[in-house]
Amino acid sequence: MEPQHIDTESAEIVPDLRDPAYYINRELSWLEFNQRVLEEALTPGAHPLLDRAKFISIFSSNLDEYFMIRVAGIEDQLDAGIHERTIDGLTPGEQLERIRSRILLQLRQRNDCFYNDILPALAEKGVEFVRFTEMSPEHQELLRLYFRQEIFPVLTPLAFDTGHPFPFLSNLSLNLAIELEDRETRTHKFARVKVPSILPRLLNLGSIENIVFDDGVARFIWLEDLIANNLGQLFPEMQIIKSHLFRVIRNADIEIEEDEAGDLLETIEQGIRSRRYGKVVRLDIGPEMPDSVRKLLMNNLDVTERNVYEIGGVLGLGCLIDLLRIDRPDLKDEPFVPVNRIEEQYQGDIFSAARAQDILLYHPYDSFQPVVDFIRQAANDPDVLSIKQTLYRVGSNSPIVKALMAAVEHGKQVAVLVELKARFDEENNIVWARALEEVGAHVIYGLPGLKTHAKLTLVVRREHHRLKRYLHLGTGNYNPATGKIYTDYSLFTVNERLASEVAELFNALTGYSKYTGYKKLLVSPINTRKRIIGMIEREAEQHRSRGGGRIIMKMNALVDDKTIRALYRASRDGVRIDLIVRGICCLKSGIPGISENIRVVSIIGRFLEHSRAYYFSNGGSGELYLGSADIMPRNLDHRVETLFPVPDRKIVQLVKSDLELMLLDNVKSWEMLPEGTYRKVASGTAATEINSQNIFLNQTARKKFSNKFKAEEL
């Protein structure tokens, strides 16, 4: 611990806020977040059975991506001989050691839950997972026929011997390592068969011809199980000794030297292809795999024991999301129909709605359809002259991009910033960028060295011989699919001061403008950190003079050390600070003399908490910013981000009441303890349970809580 210094005026010992003891490791904090995701599956009754399986899938897919990006980056540091310590004092090697220890425990919890809890419970409800060897001879024969017709033609057996090099294993590929014996020479052989990703991992036996069950039970078999039990058809002259399932995860981060990338589109495409060849950072194997096969794989994949994970049962459980396709509504969360308030109040006319008043939507409780309709109406409106929009993740079948293409065909000026570097969405974005270019839209790929993550749309319309600007500003992506499962805010406004600054930002993104005089917008990397810290310090100063200091911040991640230190200082001054942080939080709450006035909660529920909201009491004149930016160095320094002020006092109060409700959640909320771990917030009795997401689903209940907080504020 570094020495403290003494404030000579007060003789108070002032702690060194850079002390590693006051910070949580970013990587371990993320693992705590993924543990909270896993807990949604581990907790009986938290969700219907198929949704508990969904959370197993989400946990597993999250972990895959974590290895592809975060663990791969730490491995690269270690390989490069970098021993620099993180803000909490850990070296790369120490981080990898702790990461592995934590994940091994989580994988054991996951498998125990899936195999010993969820699967037996599903079987009781008429959904069974069966093995080939458990089936009747008649059904086995029908499955062999199905294998021959539908699976065999897709498989490519690859030998490995002196005449055949070790086969390439692509990222996330599931494979069978097969030990064989030549029937003639009695020599031992080795081969690999990839489980094809173009086929469903879970085969519904009821969909296979002539396989009939009359008991109403839905039965599934794993694709790799069917392949493993029919390998004789692939190696007819060989004796199959044993097959072993394994899976590889590679470094999938794309590094782009943009100064040398004459064609960014082509560079991104090459980067996507190169993901298949990145260094292996994790090798998943079954515990029954013999040492000889294990060492063969390790040697040829160039991995150490640190990279090898023994996992019982099925590998790659991210595919369990497919179980939601089963037509069993009794085993899923109750469906809901989001409210379309603009349709109800303004017959869907977005322009009339925005002219009448600022409109705030809270997705998915409020329908995402008005966002789509905004672009469609602009595309078809003869009075609309231009549309400018940023696109980060739009999905594979985007009605918004189709509307933009229609706008071009209708003679509108359309400028679209498509962020090609949106990780794991590059392929979709390349397709849409080319489609937009082909119809004549102005397509921009962002600023060199910066991802554009801001969520902005600017529509210019001629009204009464004047031009009027309409804005959509959001916290989430222009993606209707995620708009149904992510919580995000959308603001429609004609506020001219905001519109003027958004126009300046688009000029900076599309042209040579270097405008930096933003007064309303917070724009990264220009002024976001400075303005956020400034508002924290203003809150502390006001609290010192008249009390009542209050800050509420909701975000996905809190990592930036400068902002954390500002929050610590405000806490020491007595400001009450509530942080709703879904994922990574490097700040420690509840430390005496440092952060005893800071509370950190994380809400994990049916919907992904994705909105970012920053509220400051500001001496009773509450100030609220919404937008795309988390408090991380990447968002503050290496991305184009926006946080926008909410001018309407009623909307400020509504969002504040939303945040207050989340802070009362005692069903889906986790609270950080001073050592950085989390505990589930106690719910007490059923009568006192507050599930914020369920209340938001019920618009009447949301209004009741909003009025309660409004009355308390007044």
XYZ file of C-alpha atoms in Angstrom:
714
model
C 0.000 0.000 0.000
C 1.378 3.400 -1.044
C 1.822 6.020 1.691
C -1.026 8.341 2.546
C -0.565 12.091 2.812
C -1.852 14.550 5.376
C -4.091 17.514 4.567
C -2.220 20.278 6.399
C -5.336 22.443 6.839
C -7.479 19.780 8.497
C -4.734 17.422 9.705
C -6.815 14.659 8.118
C -4.997 11.675 6.648
C -6.032 11.599 2.987
C -5.898 8.104 1.488
C -4.106 7.459 -1.767
C -6.995 6.692 -4.111
C -4.616 4.925 -6.511
C -4.013 2.149 -3.982
C -4.680 -1.227 -5.702
C -6.675 -2.300 -2.636
C -9.448 0.063 -3.721
C -9.982 -1.591 -7.115
C -11.407 -4.824 -8.497
C -9.698 -6.633 -11.353
C -11.587 -6.071 -14.585
C -11.378 -9.696 -15.717
C -12.454 -11.142 -12.382
C -15.293 -8.625 -12.201
C -16.542 -9.837 -15.572
C -16.446 -13.433 -14.311
C -18.572 -12.314 -11.350
C -21.061 -10.888 -13.849
C -21.178 -14.135 -15.806
C -21.676 -15.970 -12.511
C -24.783 -13.850 -11.962
C -26.002 -14.884 -15.401
C -25.391 -18.514 -14.468
C -27.326 -18.046 -11.225
C -30.462 -17.397 -13.303
C -30.153 -21.019 -14.432
C -28.975 -22.391 -11.088
C -31.927 -20.991 -9.137
C -35.009 -23.269 -9.267
C -38.129 -21.249 -9.920
C -36.260 -18.183 -11.176
C -37.463 -18.939 -14.705
C -39.409 -21.675 -16.523
C -37.271 -24.662 -17.511
C -36.508 -23.742 -21.125
C -35.526 -20.243 -20.064
C -33.221 -21.674 -17.405
C -31.590 -23.641 -20.227
C -31.402 -20.369 -22.178
C -29.317 -18.842 -19.379
C -26.987 -21.871 -19.520
C -26.599 -21.028 -23.211
C -25.979 -17.321 -22.573
C -23.429 -18.083 -19.851
C -21.596 -20.485 -22.187
C -21.619 -18.154 -25.202
C -20.448 -15.265 -23.022
C -17.553 -17.388 -21.821
C -16.563 -18.345 -25.374
C -16.398 -14.697 -26.395
C -14.487 -13.845 -23.215
C -11.778 -16.332 -24.184
C -11.696 -15.195 -27.800
C -11.110 -11.571 -26.817
C -10.089 -10.983 -23.207
C -8.159 -14.152 -22.340
C -6.525 -14.082 -25.767
C -5.316 -10.539 -25.080
C -3.801 -11.493 -21.727
C -2.129 -14.518 -23.339
C -0.608 -12.164 -25.921
C 0.747 -9.963 -23.108
C 2.304 -12.968 -21.427
C 3.856 -14.165 -24.708
C 5.280 -10.679 -25.290
C 6.939 -10.687 -21.881
C 4.733 -7.896 -20.539
C 4.487 -8.002 -16.749
C 2.805 -4.663 -16.162
C 0.326 -4.787 -13.292
C -3.339 -3.851 -13.615
C -4.939 -1.120 -11.519
C -5.649 -3.731 -8.829
C -2.063 -4.990 -8.831
C -2.159 -8.250 -10.823
C 0.309 -9.351 -13.517
C -0.926 -11.094 -16.698
C 0.210 -14.471 -15.331
C -1.595 -13.932 -12.042
C -4.752 -12.953 -13.894
C -4.690 -16.082 -16.043
C -4.210 -18.255 -12.967
C -7.186 -16.721 -11.161
C -9.335 -16.767 -14.293
C -8.775 -20.490 -14.782
C -9.504 -21.320 -11.151
C -12.781 -19.377 -11.221
C -13.960 -20.768 -14.551
C -13.307 -24.391 -13.578
C -15.619 -23.913 -10.617
C -18.264 -22.238 -12.773
C -18.177 -25.030 -15.352
C -18.724 -27.607 -12.626
C -21.714 -25.605 -11.362
C -23.102 -25.264 -14.875
C -22.849 -28.965 -15.643
C -24.286 -30.026 -12.313
C -27.250 -27.742 -12.923
C -27.824 -28.854 -16.509
C -27.407 -32.607 -16.106
C -28.701 -33.133 -12.573
C -31.437 -30.521 -12.415
C -32.686 -29.118 -15.724
C -32.530 -32.288 -17.834
C -34.380 -34.502 -15.303
C -36.968 -31.752 -14.814
C -37.453 -31.439 -18.590
C -37.868 -35.218 -18.868
C -40.672 -35.040 -16.313
C -42.330 -32.437 -18.539
C -42.049 -34.547 -21.688
C -38.794 -33.211 -23.195
C -36.050 -35.834 -23.242
C -32.457 -36.046 -24.440
C -31.602 -39.565 -25.560
C -28.438 -41.362 -26.594
C -28.108 -43.529 -29.668
C -27.179 -46.587 -27.646
C -30.334 -46.272 -25.531
C -32.672 -46.549 -28.498
C -34.395 -49.653 -29.796
C -32.738 -51.594 -32.645
C -35.528 -50.441 -34.988
C -34.958 -46.784 -34.179
C -31.186 -47.202 -34.429
C -31.593 -48.602 -37.926
C -33.771 -45.659 -38.955
C -31.179 -43.275 -37.530
C -28.415 -45.018 -39.492
C -30.446 -44.480 -42.646
C -30.987 -40.821 -41.728
C -27.259 -40.451 -41.050
C -26.416 -41.931 -44.450
C -28.808 -39.635 -46.302
C -28.582 -36.343 -44.392
C -25.296 -36.233 -42.475
C -22.764 -38.538 -44.170
C -22.531 -36.367 -47.357
C -21.549 -33.315 -45.287
C -18.752 -34.979 -43.302
C -15.077 -34.953 -44.259
C -12.889 -37.463 -42.415
C -9.286 -36.267 -42.215
C -6.413 -38.634 -41.473
C -3.310 -37.667 -39.528
C -0.131 -39.615 -40.197
C 3.215 -39.231 -41.961
C 1.418 -38.632 -45.257
C -1.266 -36.317 -43.902
C -0.536 -33.143 -41.903
C -2.496 -32.376 -38.785
C -5.828 -30.964 -39.979
C -6.694 -27.345 -39.387
C -9.264 -26.800 -36.621
C -11.366 -23.666 -37.033
C -12.467 -21.415 -34.208
C -15.330 -22.798 -32.076
C -15.274 -26.037 -34.048
C -16.548 -29.187 -32.391
C -14.586 -32.258 -33.416
C -14.229 -35.978 -32.930
C -10.699 -37.297 -32.413
C -10.897 -40.901 -33.584
C -8.558 -43.758 -32.739
C -8.636 -46.488 -35.389
C -6.882 -49.704 -36.296
C -6.201 -50.867 -39.839
C -7.867 -54.300 -40.129
C -5.145 -55.590 -42.466
C -1.933 -54.163 -40.995
C -3.146 -53.882 -37.391
C -1.482 -50.463 -37.236
C -2.857 -47.712 -35.029
C -4.307 -44.683 -36.848
C -5.714 -41.278 -35.926
C -8.360 -39.210 -37.709
C -10.480 -36.143 -37.100
C -14.085 -35.500 -38.081
C -15.580 -32.057 -37.655
C -19.150 -31.877 -36.398
C -20.641 -29.655 -39.115
C -21.965 -26.341 -37.831
C -24.381 -26.045 -40.755
C -26.506 -28.824 -39.237
C -28.536 -28.441 -36.031
C -26.705 -29.722 -32.936
C -29.974 -30.949 -31.452
C -31.893 -33.303 -33.713
C -35.601 -33.634 -33.005
C -36.277 -37.338 -33.425
C -39.921 -36.626 -34.142
C -38.900 -34.817 -37.344
C -37.027 -37.826 -38.741
C -38.986 -39.933 -41.203
C -40.583 -43.121 -39.837
C -39.435 -42.494 -36.259
C -42.678 -42.404 -34.332
C -43.388 -42.149 -30.618
C -46.944 -42.392 -29.361
C -46.383 -41.048 -25.847
C -46.295 -37.311 -26.697
C -42.700 -36.940 -25.495
C -40.366 -34.672 -27.510
C -37.029 -36.465 -27.868
C -33.714 -35.011 -28.980
C -30.344 -36.518 -29.821
C -27.028 -34.684 -30.036
C -25.612 -34.555 -33.548
C -22.139 -35.609 -32.378
C -23.613 -38.664 -30.644
C -25.229 -39.773 -33.882
C -21.971 -39.209 -35.786
C -19.860 -41.020 -33.178
C -22.084 -44.092 -33.378
C -21.932 -44.265 -37.169
C -18.240 -43.727 -37.800
C -18.035 -47.160 -39.367
C -19.736 -45.720 -42.438
C -16.917 -43.172 -42.751
C -14.075 -45.681 -42.159
C -15.333 -48.966 -43.634
C -11.916 -50.650 -43.702
C -11.013 -49.645 -40.184
C -11.767 -50.866 -36.715
C -13.079 -47.952 -34.617
C -11.324 -48.107 -31.253
C -12.697 -45.000 -29.628
C -13.772 -41.461 -30.467
C -13.269 -38.431 -28.252
C -15.075 -35.128 -28.468
C -13.021 -31.934 -28.302
C -13.455 -28.257 -29.104
C -11.115 -25.344 -29.780
C -11.449 -21.615 -29.125
C -9.050 -19.266 -30.896
C -7.994 -15.642 -30.559
C -10.698 -13.848 -32.553
C -9.769 -10.196 -32.064
C -9.160 -8.387 -35.330
C -6.243 -5.982 -35.356
C -6.399 -3.382 -38.104
C -3.605 -1.042 -39.089
C -5.943 1.527 -40.612
C -3.134 3.735 -41.887
C -2.065 0.826 -44.064
C -5.599 -0.289 -44.936
C -6.419 1.358 -48.220
C -9.755 -0.460 -48.391
C -11.182 -0.887 -44.923
C -13.984 -3.097 -46.236
C -11.486 -5.569 -47.676
C -9.299 -5.387 -44.582
C -12.236 -6.257 -42.328
C -13.173 -9.189 -44.579
C -9.619 -10.498 -44.356
C -9.716 -10.080 -40.593
C -12.916 -12.117 -40.330
C -11.298 -14.919 -42.298
C -8.187 -14.713 -40.129
C -10.240 -15.436 -37.007
C -10.270 -19.040 -38.122
C -6.473 -19.105 -37.793
C -5.864 -17.245 -34.525
C -3.890 -18.823 -31.727
C -5.767 -21.466 -29.737
C -6.558 -20.091 -26.281
C -8.743 -22.923 -25.008
C -8.967 -26.637 -25.731
C -12.046 -28.376 -24.321
C -11.826 -32.131 -23.887
C -13.725 -34.845 -22.087
C -12.222 -36.268 -18.875
C -12.145 -39.740 -20.439
C -9.726 -38.691 -23.225
C -6.504 -40.773 -22.910
C -3.196 -38.989 -22.373
C -1.908 -40.070 -25.782
C -4.704 -38.241 -27.628
C -4.594 -35.314 -25.229
C -0.852 -34.800 -25.807
C -1.254 -35.225 -29.561
C -3.801 -32.407 -29.612
C -1.802 -30.197 -27.267
C 1.401 -30.579 -29.286
C -0.249 -29.878 -32.626
C -2.377 -27.007 -31.347
C 0.564 -25.536 -29.409
C -1.235 -25.193 -26.086
C -0.182 -25.759 -22.494
C -2.079 -27.352 -19.640
C -3.312 -23.876 -18.691
C -5.327 -23.826 -21.920
C -6.859 -27.295 -21.489
C -10.272 -27.617 -19.847
C -11.660 -31.032 -18.963
C -15.438 -30.795 -19.208
C -17.786 -33.696 -18.653
C -20.778 -34.253 -20.909
C -21.545 -32.171 -23.964
C -19.113 -29.475 -25.138
C -20.286 -26.103 -26.409
C -23.579 -25.597 -24.608
C -24.203 -22.254 -26.303
C -26.449 -24.191 -28.685
C -29.045 -24.673 -25.939
C -30.645 -21.409 -27.070
C -32.194 -23.545 -29.840
C -34.405 -25.228 -27.246
C -36.560 -22.095 -27.250
C -37.860 -23.255 -30.641
C -39.750 -26.054 -28.909
C -43.467 -25.320 -28.975
C -43.974 -25.543 -25.244
C -45.190 -22.154 -23.991
C -45.735 -23.689 -20.545
C -41.944 -24.086 -20.247
C -41.071 -20.512 -21.238
C -41.532 -17.012 -19.887
C -45.009 -15.710 -20.574
C -45.021 -13.776 -23.856
C -45.835 -10.086 -23.802
C -46.875 -7.510 -26.382
C -44.972 -4.228 -26.052
C -46.933 -0.996 -25.997
C -46.807 1.224 -29.092
C -47.677 4.562 -27.515
C -47.031 6.560 -30.684
C -49.472 4.350 -32.580
C -52.055 4.740 -29.826
C -51.687 8.491 -29.288
C -50.618 9.784 -32.708
C -51.823 7.074 -35.107
C -48.191 6.183 -35.692
C -47.214 9.611 -37.079
C -43.713 10.075 -35.631
C -43.299 13.605 -36.960
C -46.533 14.829 -35.344
C -45.579 13.122 -32.084
C -42.106 14.695 -31.946
C -43.473 18.154 -32.825
C -46.041 17.904 -30.029
C -43.527 17.002 -27.323
C -40.325 15.088 -26.665
C -41.145 11.367 -26.680
C -39.169 8.879 -24.585
C -39.623 5.154 -25.210
C -38.297 2.435 -22.924
C -37.670 -0.746 -24.895
C -38.655 -3.567 -24.841
C -41.578 -2.471 -22.653
C -42.345 0.158 -25.290
C -42.323 -1.226 -28.800
C -39.239 -0.738 -30.978
C -41.534 -0.390 -33.997
C -41.694 3.443 -33.829
C -37.925 3.536 -34.405
C -38.369 1.494 -37.584
C -41.408 3.565 -38.559
C -39.391 6.769 -38.142
C -36.999 5.730 -40.905
C -39.765 4.280 -43.076
C -41.892 7.417 -42.814
C -38.873 9.587 -43.547
C -38.060 7.436 -46.577
C -41.558 7.791 -48.026
C -42.347 11.370 -47.012
C -42.004 13.742 -50.013
C -41.125 16.599 -47.645
C -38.088 14.807 -46.180
C -34.874 15.934 -47.830
C -32.172 13.956 -46.013
C -31.503 11.197 -43.477
C -28.252 10.750 -41.581
C -27.750 7.753 -39.319
C -25.112 5.750 -37.457
C -25.319 1.952 -37.601
C -23.358 -0.281 -35.233
C -25.186 -3.614 -34.912
C -28.212 -3.892 -37.187
C -28.689 -7.662 -37.522
C -29.006 -9.916 -40.535
C -32.437 -8.858 -41.830
C -32.638 -5.162 -41.118
C -35.864 -3.300 -41.937
C -34.072 -0.068 -41.070
C -31.392 -0.562 -43.726
C -34.074 -1.538 -46.237
C -35.903 1.704 -45.408
C -32.691 3.683 -45.927
C -32.249 2.028 -49.310
C -35.840 2.949 -50.186
C -35.114 6.541 -49.150
C -32.268 6.720 -51.667
C -34.531 5.342 -54.380
C -37.078 8.049 -53.497
C -34.484 10.738 -54.067
C -33.497 11.525 -50.485
C -29.954 12.408 -49.500
C -28.904 9.488 -47.305
C -25.625 9.392 -45.373
C -24.962 6.342 -43.215
C -22.002 5.672 -40.981
C -21.663 1.876 -40.893
C -19.239 0.708 -38.217
C -17.435 -2.192 -39.852
C -15.416 -2.833 -36.693
C -18.475 -3.794 -34.586
C -17.039 -7.011 -33.185
C -18.755 -10.209 -34.424
C -21.196 -8.152 -36.509
C -18.682 -7.266 -39.206
C -20.109 -9.674 -41.777
C -23.655 -8.304 -41.488
C -22.363 -4.752 -41.654
C -20.257 -5.455 -44.746
C -23.319 -6.854 -46.527
C -25.436 -3.821 -45.636
C -22.679 -1.331 -46.437
C -22.324 -2.749 -49.934
C -26.098 -2.836 -50.445
C -26.383 0.819 -49.417
C -23.502 1.829 -51.668
C -25.052 0.019 -54.620
C -28.258 2.081 -54.419
C -26.308 5.322 -54.095
C -26.262 6.106 -50.388
C -23.269 7.933 -48.957
C -21.618 5.267 -46.803
C -18.923 6.249 -44.321
C -16.839 3.797 -42.334
C -15.955 6.037 -39.419
C -12.879 7.871 -38.213
C -9.406 6.269 -38.284
C -8.578 4.585 -35.011
C -12.056 5.089 -33.519
C -15.112 2.860 -33.474
C -18.334 4.802 -33.890
C -20.692 3.495 -31.221
C -23.065 6.484 -31.005
C -26.786 5.884 -31.747
C -28.019 8.864 -33.759
C -30.483 9.655 -36.529
C -31.056 13.109 -38.027
C -33.932 13.708 -40.461
C -34.290 17.041 -42.277
C -37.833 17.898 -43.407
C -39.282 20.900 -45.238
C -42.218 22.385 -43.344
C -43.974 25.671 -44.143
C -41.112 26.825 -46.379
C -38.565 26.169 -43.623
C -36.343 23.240 -42.743
C -37.036 21.347 -39.519
C -34.742 18.760 -37.993
C -36.001 15.625 -36.237
C -33.791 13.495 -34.008
C -33.817 9.981 -32.720
C -31.222 9.539 -29.982
C -30.809 6.169 -28.305
C -28.896 4.053 -25.864
C -29.116 0.890 -27.981
C -28.542 -0.382 -31.486
C -30.823 0.058 -34.477
C -31.720 -3.617 -34.306
C -35.364 -4.718 -33.908
C -34.295 -8.196 -32.715
C -32.278 -6.899 -29.754
C -34.959 -4.238 -29.261
C -37.169 -7.057 -27.970
C -34.723 -8.362 -25.360
C -32.447 -5.416 -24.426
C -33.609 -2.572 -22.185
C -32.852 0.718 -23.930
C -34.156 4.261 -24.113
C -35.162 6.091 -27.306
C -35.749 9.844 -27.457
C -37.574 11.547 -30.323
C -37.135 15.314 -30.258
C -37.063 18.440 -32.410
C -34.916 20.333 -29.877
C -32.998 22.710 -32.100
C -29.919 23.072 -29.886
C -29.482 19.303 -29.761
C -30.175 19.016 -33.505
C -27.528 21.634 -34.237
C -24.863 19.720 -32.307
C -25.875 16.365 -33.815
C -25.512 17.961 -37.257
C -22.024 19.170 -36.307
C -21.126 15.654 -35.169
C -22.290 14.137 -38.454
C -20.189 16.719 -40.312
C -17.188 15.606 -38.259
C -17.915 11.959 -39.067
C -18.479 12.442 -42.787
C -16.187 15.351 -43.625
C -13.207 17.291 -42.351
C -14.965 19.216 -39.603
C -13.023 19.270 -36.335
C -15.793 20.846 -34.291
C -15.223 20.481 -30.544
C -17.510 23.138 -29.092
C -20.254 20.812 -27.886
C -22.264 22.483 -25.114
C -25.169 20.032 -24.859
C -23.842 16.731 -26.169
C -21.149 14.731 -24.425
C -19.012 13.358 -27.250
C -16.167 10.871 -26.924
C -13.262 11.145 -27.248
C -13.668 14.931 -26.966
C -15.356 15.771 -23.683
C -17.254 12.843 -22.111
C -14.826 12.011 -19.306
C -14.156 15.676 -18.544
C -17.872 16.536 -18.373
C -18.834 13.455 -16.309
C -16.063 14.111 -13.782
C -17.006 17.785 -13.791
C -20.610 16.942 -12.889
C -19.436 14.578 -10.135
C -17.232 17.328 -8.701
C -20.044 19.875 -9.014
C -22.318 17.533 -7.047
C -19.695 17.217 -4.301
C -19.205 20.972 -4.139
C -22.943 21.622 -3.892
C -23.274 18.944 -1.224
C -20.524 20.519 0.854
C -22.330 23.856 0.770
C -25.980 22.800 1.179
C -26.251 19.003 1.380
C -28.604 16.794 -0.635
C -25.961 15.543 -3.064
C -27.180 12.584 -5.122
C -25.789 10.735 -8.128
C -27.372 7.748 -9.878
C -25.483 6.112 -12.728
C -26.674 3.155 -14.764
C -24.268 1.545 -17.196
C -22.930 -1.737 -18.483
C -19.428 -1.302 -17.111
C -17.417 1.004 -14.822
C -13.672 0.673 -15.431
C -12.175 4.157 -15.902
C -9.882 4.850 -12.940
C -10.107 8.653 -13.212
C -13.889 8.563 -12.942
C -13.721 6.032 -10.110
C -11.421 8.331 -8.143
C -13.845 11.216 -8.704
C -16.663 9.060 -7.317
C -14.512 8.111 -4.318
C -13.826 11.794 -3.604
C -17.535 12.634 -3.871
C -18.353 9.772 -1.516
C -15.803 11.069 0.994
C -17.579 14.444 0.768
C -20.850 12.745 1.691
C -22.600 12.564 -1.688
C -25.043 9.643 -1.867
C -24.091 7.602 -4.932
C -26.040 4.681 -6.405
C -24.468 2.738 -9.267
C -26.490 0.248 -11.321
C -23.755 -1.624 -13.181
C -24.792 -4.720 -15.094
C -21.342 -6.125 -15.760
C -17.781 -5.080 -14.924
C -17.306 -2.753 -11.963
C -13.751 -1.988 -10.861
C -14.928 0.330 -8.063
C -15.329 -1.155 -4.584
C -18.340 -0.005 -2.604
C -18.735 0.320 1.145
C -15.059 0.868 2.068
C -14.949 2.962 5.262
C -13.540 6.417 4.575
C -13.505 5.781 0.839
C -16.802 4.585 -0.547
C -19.202 4.064 2.346
C -21.684 6.343 0.550
C -21.559 4.316 -2.668
C -23.914 1.409 -3.357
C -23.387 -0.857 -6.388
C -26.128 -3.147 -7.665
C -26.449 -5.357 -10.726
C -29.780 -6.478 -12.175
C -29.860 -9.753 -14.100
C -33.262 -10.811 -15.355
C -35.387 -11.728 -18.325
C -34.089 -8.771 -20.356
C -30.501 -7.613 -20.802
C -30.030 -4.323 -18.962
C -28.398 -2.234 -21.690
C -29.515 1.380 -21.145
C -27.063 3.981 -19.889
C -28.397 6.799 -17.710
C -26.462 9.371 -15.673
C -28.447 11.453 -13.176
C -27.125 14.304 -11.020
C -29.295 16.067 -8.426
C -27.591 19.391 -9.261
C -28.929 21.285 -6.265
C -32.525 20.233 -6.916
C -32.453 20.931 -10.677
C -31.941 17.327 -11.689
C -29.767 16.791 -14.764
C -29.988 13.592 -16.812
C -27.887 12.208 -19.651
C -28.727 9.110 -21.699
C -26.682 7.511 -24.442
C -24.286 4.913 -25.719
C -21.235 5.375 -23.494
C -20.129 3.192 -20.617
C -17.478 4.521 -18.230
C -14.551 2.618 -19.722
C -11.337 3.917 -21.313
C -12.381 2.370 -24.632
C -15.676 4.329 -24.618
C -14.110 7.555 -23.408
C -10.895 7.549 -25.456
C -11.192 5.152 -28.395
C -14.780 5.415 -29.621
C -17.127 8.022 -30.980
C -19.825 7.998 -28.301
C -22.611 10.360 -27.343
C -24.453 11.076 -24.140
C -27.334 13.491 -24.655
C -29.105 15.678 -22.103
C -32.835 15.193 -21.578
C -34.392 18.679 -21.721
C -37.955 17.754 -20.681
C -38.347 17.897 -16.881
C -41.163 15.340 -16.916
C -38.949 12.838 -18.755
C -36.083 13.511 -16.358
C -38.383 12.692 -13.459
C -39.729 9.586 -15.226
C -36.246 8.157 -15.823
C -35.176 9.022 -12.290
C -38.197 7.106 -10.993
C -37.189 4.180 -13.231
C -33.746 4.220 -11.654
C -35.177 4.480 -8.135
C -37.383 1.478 -8.848
C -34.379 -0.555 -10.001
C -32.599 0.350 -6.787
C -35.545 -1.111 -4.859
C -35.467 -4.391 -6.814
C -35.160 -7.296 -4.380
C -35.849 -10.170 -6.778
C -33.375 -9.786 -9.661
C -30.836 -7.497 -8.009
C -27.345 -8.298 -6.703
C -25.485 -5.969 -4.336
C -21.730 -5.568 -4.180
C -19.992 -6.216 -0.865
C -16.889 -4.236 0.188
C -14.514 -7.010 -0.919
C -15.976 -6.860 -4.448
C -18.140 -9.989 -4.375
C -21.920 -9.875 -4.812
C -24.870 -11.206 -2.853
C -28.480 -11.508 -3.931
C -30.618 -8.761 -2.427
C -32.989 -10.346 0.119
C -36.611 -10.253 -1.030
C -38.363 -10.862 2.278
C -41.959 -12.013 1.799
C -43.819 -12.424 -1.479
C -45.909 -9.381 -0.578
C -42.799 -7.181 -0.455
C -41.119 -8.524 -3.607
C -40.163 -5.898 -6.168
C -39.138 -7.234 -9.577
C -38.354 -4.072 -11.538
C -38.527 -5.701 -14.966
C -41.925 -7.223 -14.217
C -43.190 -3.854 -13.013
C -41.948 -2.203 -16.211
C -43.865 -4.837 -18.158
C -46.985 -3.625 -16.383
C -47.435 -0.010 -17.519
C -50.019 0.683 -14.816
C -47.639 -0.518 -12.096
C -44.834 1.584 -13.584
C -47.006 4.719 -13.423
C -47.866 3.967 -9.797
C -44.199 3.762 -8.828
C -43.381 6.841 -10.918
C -46.037 8.871 -9.098
C -44.715 7.608 -5.747
C -41.184 8.825 -6.486
C -42.496 12.074 -7.946
C -44.432 12.767 -4.760
C -41.328 12.018 -2.676
C -39.237 14.335 -4.845
C -41.708 17.172 -4.417
